[in-house]
Amino acid sequence: MADYDTIDFFTDPAIVNDTPAYLAHLRARCPVLREPHHGAFMVTGYDAAMEVLGTKSAGFSSAVAVTGPLPPLPFTPDGDIRAALAEHRGEMPWTDHLAAMDPPEHGANRALLTQLLTHSRLKANEDYVRGLVVRLVDGVIARKGCEITRDFAHALSTLVIADLLGVPEEDRAGLIEELGAPPTQMGDAAHKAQSDPLAHLAPRFRAYLEARLAEPRGDMMSDLVHATYRDGSRPGLATVTRLACFLFGAGQDTSARLLAFAFRVLGDNRAVQAKLRADLSRIPDFIEEVLRLENPVKCLSRLALEQTAIAGVAIPAGAILTVNVGGANRDPAHFPEPDRFDFDRPNVRDHISFSRGTHACLGAPLARMEVRVALEQFLARTRDIRICEAEHGPPGARRYAYEPTYLLQGLEALHVEWDPA
Ligand code: HEM
């Protein structure tokens, strides 16, 4: 076991298989605790997280939402940092993406996307998702097992967001390759956090958008390139290109991670699987409890604009707070017996895995729908889903490897087996 008092959460890959225990250790000391390596305030309590994301959010910037505390601030904080941040924002990595924007720019750009991710578009997309899931399940079902992240989950989530946006079929495989590994990898983390993998996608998306500017095709990119801000002005091609790239990046891997975790719960908890099979209408509650215990986004960082206090702990202006989603989601003061999987919890939807407040995930309804449709199909077409013991060891001594990033949480691989129905 790693030494939780000295380990570096942001750079040491040894922590990734141990995150819940590490966060519980921090929370037991204090729900808002300054870690020694980067000076970030680690938020691990539920109420403290809600203060940062909700009631006190006006005192924080999202400029560091993706990168966290690794890249140094390009200025020295001295009292209220609003003016310094405005002056230096352009020097900070990732700040031109939606997740790292602040008001009023954030609200205006978010509104562009909310008008596109409509209920009717998602409803229409559900038919495509169902057809796709059937095809993907057809491809693996007779094999009586597969590596779920590679053979099913990644393909599903990538094709779904590509279809929604309108990425041509023949380009989809190439785009996945171009996107490469997620940012915030550990090891050479400080360097990687500064690079923007979405930048590689920009020329392609710009070309798609230009083509739709000349000739709309009824897809989301066509609507995006013709969208206007609330005041009637146009966002410009560079802005909509970044939004399209961000949607593609945000939409493709997080849902895949969630789906893999759902399979792991089914395989590791036979009583839960039996209960779900007995009533498939409970799949939405099951998904919420998977989200609570296995959050695909690990942490959300914020920059204090002014001196403040969270859970009674003094926070200086310019400090970075890292809200640990898994810490809040397993806070025993909010979720009794927090490590137990129980989709009957009365507060099963209280988790913060899609964040809260003004930056709350725009793709949550899509992610929930994808995973629900996939589970409906898989459960209907199998009799029993099991974890492959040859790969992951027997119950009680399983071996699972997590991806070495501090921002995202996902299994490197998950081998499952089943009996076709
Ligand atoms: C299980 C799947 C997903 C999880 C766990 C997840 C999680 C999150 C979280 C935690 C945030 C907020 C970050 C913050 O507060 O700093 C976020 C933002 C966002 N997500 Fe998701 N997401 C998922 C799927 C998706 C999908 C499928 C899409 C695309 C359709 C998407 C699009 C976005 C966008 C556009 C934002 C930025 C919102 C803003 O800053 O206003 N997400 N997501």
Coordinates of C-alpha atoms and ligand atoms in Angstrom, one line a residue:
M1 CA 0.0 0.0 0.0
A2 CA 1.3 3.5 -0.9
D3 CA 2.0 6.0 1.9
Y4 CA -1.1 8.3 1.5
D5 CA 0.5 11.1 3.4
T6 CA 3.4 11.5 1.0
I7 CA 2.2 10.1 -2.3
D8 CA 1.6 12.6 -5.2
F9 CA -1.9 12.2 -6.4
F10 CA -1.2 14.1 -9.6
T11 CA 1.9 12.4 -10.8
D12 CA 2.4 9.0 -9.1
P13 CA 0.7 6.1 -11.1
A14 CA 0.9 4.0 -7.9
I15 CA -2.2 5.8 -6.6
V16 CA -4.6 5.0 -9.5
N17 CA -5.6 1.5 -8.2
D18 CA -6.1 2.8 -4.7
T19 CA -8.0 6.1 -5.2
P20 CA -11.0 5.4 -2.9
A21 CA -8.8 4.4 0.1
Y22 CA -6.5 7.4 -0.5
L23 CA -9.5 9.8 -0.6
A24 CA -11.0 8.3 2.5
H25 CA -7.7 8.8 4.2
L26 CA -7.6 12.5 3.3
R27 CA -11.3 13.0 4.3
A28 CA -10.7 11.4 7.7
R29 CA -8.0 14.1 8.3
C30 CA -10.1 17.0 6.9
P31 CA -12.5 17.3 4.0
V32 CA -10.5 20.2 2.6
L33 CA -6.8 19.4 3.0
R34 CA -3.8 21.0 1.3
E35 CA -1.6 18.4 -0.4
P36 CA 2.2 18.9 -0.1
H37 CA 3.4 18.6 -3.7
H38 CA 1.5 21.2 -5.6
G39 CA -0.3 23.1 -2.8
A40 CA -3.7 22.1 -4.1
F41 CA -6.6 22.0 -1.6
M42 CA -8.0 18.4 -1.9
V43 CA -11.8 18.5 -1.4
T44 CA -13.0 15.1 -0.4
G45 CA -16.3 15.8 1.5
Y46 CA -19.7 16.0 -0.1
D47 CA -20.8 19.3 1.6
A48 CA -17.5 21.0 0.8
A49 CA -17.7 19.9 -2.8
M50 CA -21.2 21.4 -3.1
E51 CA -19.9 24.7 -1.7
V52 CA -17.2 24.9 -4.3
L53 CA -19.5 23.8 -7.2
G54 CA -22.7 25.4 -6.0
T55 CA -23.2 28.0 -3.3
K56 CA -19.8 29.6 -3.4
S57 CA -19.0 28.9 -7.1
A58 CA -19.0 32.7 -8.0
G59 CA -15.7 33.0 -6.1
F60 CA -14.0 30.4 -8.3
S61 CA -12.7 30.2 -11.9
S62 CA -12.8 27.1 -14.1
A63 CA -9.6 28.1 -15.9
V64 CA -7.8 25.1 -14.3
A65 CA -10.7 22.7 -14.6
V66 CA -8.8 20.3 -16.9
T67 CA -5.2 20.8 -15.9
G68 CA -5.5 21.1 -12.1
P69 CA -2.5 22.4 -10.3
L70 CA 0.3 21.1 -12.5
P71 CA 1.1 23.9 -14.9
P72 CA 2.2 26.9 -12.8
L73 CA 0.0 30.0 -12.9
P74 CA 1.5 32.6 -15.3
F75 CA 1.2 35.3 -12.6
T76 CA 1.8 35.7 -8.9
P77 CA -1.4 36.0 -7.0
D78 CA -1.7 39.1 -4.9
G79 CA -5.2 39.6 -3.4
D80 CA -8.2 39.3 -5.7
I81 CA -6.9 37.7 -8.9
R82 CA -9.7 38.6 -11.4
A83 CA -7.7 41.3 -13.2
A84 CA -4.5 39.2 -13.4
L85 CA -6.4 36.2 -14.6
A86 CA -8.1 38.2 -17.4
E87 CA -4.7 39.5 -18.5
H88 CA -2.9 36.1 -18.5
R89 CA -5.8 33.6 -19.3
G90 CA -4.5 33.2 -22.9
E91 CA -1.2 31.8 -21.6
M92 CA -2.9 29.0 -19.7
P93 CA -3.4 25.7 -21.4
W94 CA -6.9 24.5 -22.3
T95 CA -8.6 27.8 -21.4
D96 CA -10.2 28.2 -24.8
H97 CA -12.3 25.0 -24.3
L98 CA -15.8 25.2 -22.8
A99 CA -15.0 23.4 -19.6
A100 CA -12.4 26.0 -18.7
M101 CA -14.3 29.1 -19.6
D102 CA -15.8 31.6 -17.1
P103 CA -18.7 33.9 -17.3
P104 CA -19.8 35.6 -19.4
E105 CA -18.0 33.8 -22.2
H106 CA -18.9 30.4 -20.7
G107 CA -22.7 31.1 -20.5
A108 CA -22.8 32.3 -24.1
N109 CA -21.0 29.3 -25.5
R110 CA -22.7 26.8 -23.4
A111 CA -26.1 28.2 -24.6
L112 CA -24.9 27.4 -28.2
L113 CA -24.6 23.7 -27.3
T114 CA -27.7 23.5 -25.2
Q115 CA -29.9 24.5 -28.1
L116 CA -28.4 21.7 -30.1
L117 CA -28.5 18.8 -27.6
T118 CA -32.3 18.8 -27.6
H119 CA -34.6 16.2 -26.4
S120 CA -35.9 15.4 -29.9
R121 CA -32.4 15.1 -31.3
L122 CA -31.5 12.6 -28.5
K123 CA -34.7 10.7 -29.0
A124 CA -33.8 10.3 -32.7
N125 CA -30.3 9.4 -31.8
E126 CA -31.6 6.6 -29.5
D127 CA -32.9 4.7 -32.5
Y128 CA -29.4 4.9 -34.1
V129 CA -27.9 3.8 -30.7
R130 CA -30.2 0.8 -30.5
G131 CA -29.3 -0.3 -34.0
L132 CA -25.6 0.1 -33.3
V133 CA -25.8 -1.8 -30.1
V134 CA -27.5 -4.7 -31.8
R135 CA -24.8 -4.8 -34.5
L136 CA -22.0 -4.6 -31.9
V137 CA -23.6 -7.3 -29.7
D138 CA -24.2 -9.5 -32.8
G139 CA -20.4 -9.2 -33.4
V140 CA -19.4 -10.6 -30.0
I141 CA -22.3 -12.6 -28.6
A142 CA -21.3 -16.0 -30.1
R143 CA -17.8 -15.7 -28.7
K144 CA -19.2 -16.0 -25.2
G145 CA -16.9 -13.3 -23.9
C146 CA -14.8 -10.3 -24.9
E147 CA -12.6 -7.5 -23.7
I148 CA -15.4 -5.1 -23.1
T149 CA -13.5 -1.8 -23.3
R150 CA -11.9 -2.5 -26.7
D151 CA -14.4 -4.8 -28.3
F152 CA -17.6 -3.0 -27.3
A153 CA -17.5 0.2 -25.1
H154 CA -15.1 2.4 -27.0
A155 CA -16.6 1.6 -30.4
L156 CA -20.1 2.3 -29.1
S157 CA -19.3 5.7 -27.4
T158 CA -17.2 6.9 -30.3
L159 CA -19.7 6.0 -33.0
V160 CA -22.5 7.5 -31.1
I161 CA -20.9 11.0 -30.7
A162 CA -19.6 10.8 -34.2
D163 CA -23.1 10.1 -35.5
L164 CA -24.7 12.8 -33.4
L165 CA -22.2 15.4 -34.7
G166 CA -22.4 14.1 -38.3
V167 CA -18.8 12.9 -38.7
P168 CA -18.7 10.9 -42.0
E169 CA -18.6 7.1 -41.5
E170 CA -15.4 6.7 -43.5
D171 CA -13.5 9.2 -41.2
R172 CA -14.5 7.8 -37.8
A173 CA -11.7 5.2 -37.3
G174 CA -9.0 7.8 -38.3
L175 CA -10.4 10.3 -35.8
I176 CA -10.2 7.9 -32.9
E177 CA -6.5 7.3 -33.8
E178 CA -5.8 11.0 -34.0
L179 CA -7.3 11.6 -30.6
G180 CA -4.8 9.2 -29.0
A181 CA -4.4 8.9 -25.3
P182 CA -6.3 11.2 -22.9
P183 CA -4.6 14.2 -21.5
T184 CA -3.3 14.4 -17.9
Q185 CA -1.4 11.1 -18.2
M186 CA 0.9 10.5 -15.2
G187 CA 4.6 10.2 -15.5
D188 CA 5.5 13.2 -17.6
A189 CA 2.2 14.8 -16.4
A190 CA 3.1 18.4 -16.2
H191 CA 4.1 18.4 -19.9
K192 CA 1.1 16.4 -21.0
A193 CA -1.4 18.6 -19.1
Q194 CA -0.2 21.5 -21.2
S195 CA -0.6 19.9 -24.6
D196 CA -4.1 19.9 -26.1
P197 CA -4.8 16.6 -27.9
L198 CA -8.0 18.2 -29.4
A199 CA -5.9 20.6 -31.3
H200 CA -5.0 17.8 -33.8
L201 CA -8.7 17.4 -34.6
A202 CA -9.3 21.0 -35.4
P203 CA -8.3 21.0 -39.1
R204 CA -10.7 18.2 -39.8
F205 CA -13.6 19.6 -37.9
R206 CA -13.0 23.0 -39.4
A207 CA -13.4 21.4 -42.8
Y208 CA -16.6 19.6 -41.9
L209 CA -18.0 22.8 -40.5
E210 CA -17.0 24.8 -43.6
A211 CA -18.7 22.3 -45.8
R212 CA -21.9 22.5 -43.8
L213 CA -21.8 26.3 -43.9
A214 CA -22.1 26.0 -47.6
E215 CA -24.5 23.1 -47.5
P216 CA -26.4 22.2 -44.3
R217 CA -26.9 18.4 -43.8
G218 CA -29.4 18.2 -40.9
D219 CA -26.7 17.0 -38.4
M220 CA -25.5 18.7 -35.3
M221 CA -22.5 20.3 -36.9
S222 CA -24.8 21.9 -39.5
D223 CA -26.8 23.5 -36.7
L224 CA -23.7 24.5 -34.8
V225 CA -22.1 26.3 -37.7
H226 CA -25.3 28.3 -38.3
A227 CA -26.0 28.9 -34.6
T228 CA -26.0 32.5 -33.1
Y229 CA -25.5 33.8 -29.7
R230 CA -28.5 35.1 -27.8
D231 CA -27.7 38.7 -28.9
G232 CA -27.9 37.5 -32.5
S233 CA -24.1 37.7 -33.2
R234 CA -22.2 34.8 -34.7
P235 CA -19.5 32.8 -32.8
G236 CA -17.1 32.5 -35.8
L237 CA -15.6 29.4 -37.3
A238 CA -12.7 29.1 -34.9
T239 CA -15.0 29.0 -31.9
V240 CA -17.5 26.5 -33.3
T241 CA -14.5 24.3 -34.4
R242 CA -13.3 24.2 -30.8
L243 CA -16.8 23.4 -29.5
A244 CA -17.2 20.6 -32.0
C245 CA -13.8 19.1 -31.1
F246 CA -14.5 19.4 -27.4
L247 CA -17.9 17.7 -27.8
F248 CA -16.2 14.9 -29.7
G249 CA -13.5 14.5 -27.1
A250 CA -15.9 14.8 -24.1
G251 CA -18.4 12.5 -25.6
Q252 CA -16.4 9.5 -26.6
D253 CA -14.5 8.1 -23.8
T254 CA -16.2 8.9 -20.6
S255 CA -19.3 6.9 -21.5
A256 CA -17.1 3.9 -22.5
R257 CA -15.5 4.0 -19.1
L258 CA -18.9 4.1 -17.4
L259 CA -20.1 1.1 -19.4
A260 CA -17.0 -0.9 -18.5
F261 CA -17.6 -0.2 -14.8
A262 CA -21.2 -1.3 -15.2
F263 CA -20.0 -4.7 -16.5
R264 CA -17.6 -5.0 -13.7
V265 CA -20.3 -4.5 -11.1
L266 CA -22.5 -7.0 -12.8
G267 CA -19.7 -9.6 -12.9
D268 CA -18.4 -8.9 -9.4
N269 CA -21.8 -8.7 -7.7
R270 CA -24.0 -11.6 -8.7
A271 CA -26.9 -10.6 -6.4
V272 CA -27.0 -7.2 -8.1
Q273 CA -27.0 -8.8 -11.5
A274 CA -29.8 -11.2 -10.5
K275 CA -31.9 -8.3 -9.1
L276 CA -31.4 -6.3 -12.3
R277 CA -32.3 -9.2 -14.5
A278 CA -35.5 -9.6 -12.6
D279 CA -36.5 -6.0 -13.4
L280 CA -34.8 -4.3 -16.3
S281 CA -36.7 -1.1 -15.6
R282 CA -34.3 -0.6 -12.7
I283 CA -31.4 -0.1 -15.1
P284 CA -31.4 3.7 -14.7
D285 CA -31.0 3.4 -10.9
F286 CA -28.3 0.8 -11.4
I287 CA -26.4 3.2 -13.7
E288 CA -26.6 6.0 -11.1
E289 CA -25.1 3.8 -8.4
V290 CA -22.3 2.7 -10.8
L291 CA -21.7 6.4 -11.5
R292 CA -21.5 7.1 -7.7
L293 CA -18.9 4.4 -7.0
E294 CA -17.0 4.5 -10.3
N295 CA -16.9 8.1 -11.4
P296 CA -15.3 8.3 -14.9
V297 CA -14.1 11.9 -14.2
K298 CA -11.9 11.8 -11.1
C299 CA -11.6 15.4 -10.2
L300 CA -12.7 19.0 -11.1
S301 CA -10.3 21.8 -10.3
R302 CA -11.1 25.4 -9.6
L303 CA -9.1 28.5 -9.0
A304 CA -10.0 30.8 -6.1
L305 CA -10.6 34.3 -7.4
E306 CA -10.6 35.8 -3.9
Q307 CA -9.9 34.8 -0.4
T308 CA -12.7 32.5 0.8
A309 CA -13.4 29.6 3.1
I310 CA -14.7 26.1 2.3
A311 CA -15.9 23.9 5.1
G312 CA -14.4 26.4 7.4
V313 CA -10.9 26.1 5.9
A314 CA -9.3 29.4 4.8
I315 CA -8.5 29.4 1.1
P316 CA -6.2 32.2 -0.2
A317 CA -6.9 34.0 -3.5
G318 CA -5.0 32.2 -6.3
A319 CA -5.2 28.8 -4.6
I320 CA -6.3 25.7 -6.6
L321 CA -9.0 23.5 -5.2
T322 CA -9.3 20.0 -6.6
V323 CA -12.8 18.6 -6.0
N324 CA -12.4 14.8 -5.8
V325 CA -15.6 13.4 -7.2
G326 CA -15.0 10.0 -5.7
G327 CA -14.4 11.6 -2.3
A328 CA -17.7 13.4 -2.3
N329 CA -19.5 10.3 -3.7
R330 CA -18.3 8.1 -0.9
D331 CA -18.7 10.6 1.9
P332 CA -20.3 8.5 4.7
A333 CA -22.0 11.7 6.0
H334 CA -24.1 11.8 2.8
F335 CA -24.1 8.1 1.7
P336 CA -24.4 5.7 4.6
E337 CA -22.2 2.6 4.0
P338 CA -20.6 4.4 1.1
D339 CA -18.6 1.4 -0.3
R340 CA -21.7 -0.8 -0.6
F341 CA -23.3 -1.0 -4.0
D342 CA -27.0 -0.4 -3.4
F343 CA -29.2 1.0 -6.2
D344 CA -32.1 1.2 -3.8
R345 CA -30.5 4.2 -2.0
P346 CA -33.1 6.9 -1.6
N347 CA -30.4 9.5 -2.7
V348 CA -29.0 7.4 -5.5
R349 CA -29.0 10.5 -7.8
D350 CA -27.1 12.7 -5.4
H351 CA -23.6 11.8 -6.7
I352 CA -21.6 14.5 -8.4
S353 CA -20.1 12.4 -11.2
F354 CA -21.5 14.8 -13.8
S355 CA -20.4 17.7 -11.7
R356 CA -22.9 20.4 -10.4
G357 CA -23.6 24.0 -11.2
T358 CA -22.9 26.0 -14.3
H359 CA -20.4 23.5 -15.8
A360 CA -22.5 20.4 -15.1
C361 CA -22.1 17.9 -17.9
L362 CA -24.1 18.7 -21.0
G363 CA -23.8 15.1 -22.3
A364 CA -25.3 13.4 -19.2
P365 CA -28.6 12.5 -20.8
L366 CA -26.8 11.0 -23.8
A367 CA -24.3 9.1 -21.7
R368 CA -27.1 7.7 -19.5
M369 CA -29.1 6.7 -22.7
E370 CA -26.1 4.9 -24.4
V371 CA -25.3 2.9 -21.3
R372 CA -28.9 2.0 -20.7
V373 CA -29.5 0.8 -24.2
A374 CA -26.3 -1.2 -24.1
L375 CA -27.2 -2.9 -20.8
E376 CA -30.8 -3.6 -22.0
Q377 CA -29.5 -5.5 -25.0
F378 CA -26.7 -7.3 -23.2
L379 CA -28.8 -8.5 -20.3
A380 CA -31.6 -9.6 -22.7
R381 CA -29.2 -11.6 -24.8
T382 CA -27.1 -13.3 -22.1
R383 CA -28.0 -15.5 -19.2
D384 CA -25.0 -14.8 -17.0
I385 CA -22.2 -12.2 -17.2
R386 CA -19.0 -13.2 -15.4
I387 CA -15.6 -11.7 -14.9
C388 CA -12.9 -13.7 -16.6
E389 CA -10.9 -15.3 -13.8
A390 CA -7.9 -16.2 -16.0
E391 CA -7.4 -12.5 -16.6
H392 CA -8.6 -10.9 -13.4
G393 CA -8.2 -13.6 -10.7
P394 CA -10.9 -15.2 -8.5
P395 CA -13.6 -13.3 -6.5
G396 CA -12.0 -11.7 -3.5
A397 CA -8.6 -11.4 -5.2
R398 CA -9.4 -9.7 -8.4
R399 CA -6.7 -7.8 -10.3
Y400 CA -7.9 -4.7 -12.2
A401 CA -5.6 -2.1 -13.7
Y402 CA -6.7 1.6 -13.9
E403 CA -5.5 4.0 -16.6
P404 CA -2.7 6.2 -15.3
T405 CA -4.3 9.6 -15.5
Y406 CA -5.3 11.9 -12.6
L407 CA -8.3 13.4 -14.4
L408 CA -10.1 10.4 -15.7
Q409 CA -10.9 7.0 -14.1
G410 CA -11.1 4.0 -16.3
L411 CA -10.1 0.3 -16.5
E412 CA -7.2 -0.5 -18.8
A413 CA -9.2 -3.6 -19.8
L414 CA -12.1 -5.7 -18.6
H415 CA -12.4 -9.3 -19.8
V416 CA -15.9 -10.7 -19.3
E417 CA -17.6 -14.0 -20.2
W418 CA -21.3 -14.9 -20.6
D419 CA -23.7 -17.6 -21.6
P420 CA -25.8 -16.5 -24.6
A421 CA -29.5 -16.6 -23.8
Ligands
HEM1 C1 -20.4 8.9 -18.2 C2 -20.1 9.9 -19.1 C3 -19.7 11.3 -18.8 C4 -19.2 11.8 -17.6 C5 -18.9 11.0 -16.3 C6 -19.0 13.2 -17.8 C7 -18.5 14.1 -16.8 C8 -18.4 15.4 -16.9 C9 -18.1 16.3 -15.9 C10 -17.7 15.9 -14.5 C11 -18.1 17.6 -16.4 C12 -17.9 18.9 -15.7 C13 -16.5 19.4 -15.5 C14 -16.4 20.5 -14.5 O1 -17.3 20.8 -13.8 O2 -15.3 21.1 -14.4 C15 -18.5 17.5 -17.8 C16 -18.6 18.5 -18.7 C17 -19.0 18.4 -20.0 N1 -19.4 17.2 -20.6 FE1 -19.5 15.4 -19.8 N2 -19.4 13.5 -19.1 C18 -19.8 12.4 -19.7 C19 -20.2 12.3 -21.0 C20 -20.4 13.3 -21.9 C21 -20.9 13.2 -23.2 C22 -21.4 11.9 -23.9 C23 -20.8 14.5 -23.8 C24 -21.2 14.9 -25.1 C25 -22.3 14.8 -25.7 C26 -20.3 15.3 -22.7 C27 -20.1 16.7 -22.9 C28 -19.7 17.6 -21.9 C29 -19.5 19.0 -22.1 C30 -19.8 19.8 -23.4 C31 -19.1 19.5 -20.9 C32 -18.7 20.9 -20.6 C33 -19.8 21.7 -19.9 C34 -19.5 23.1 -19.4 O3 -18.3 23.3 -19.1 O4 -20.4 23.9 -19.4 N3 -20.0 14.6 -21.6 N4 -18.7 16.1 -18.1

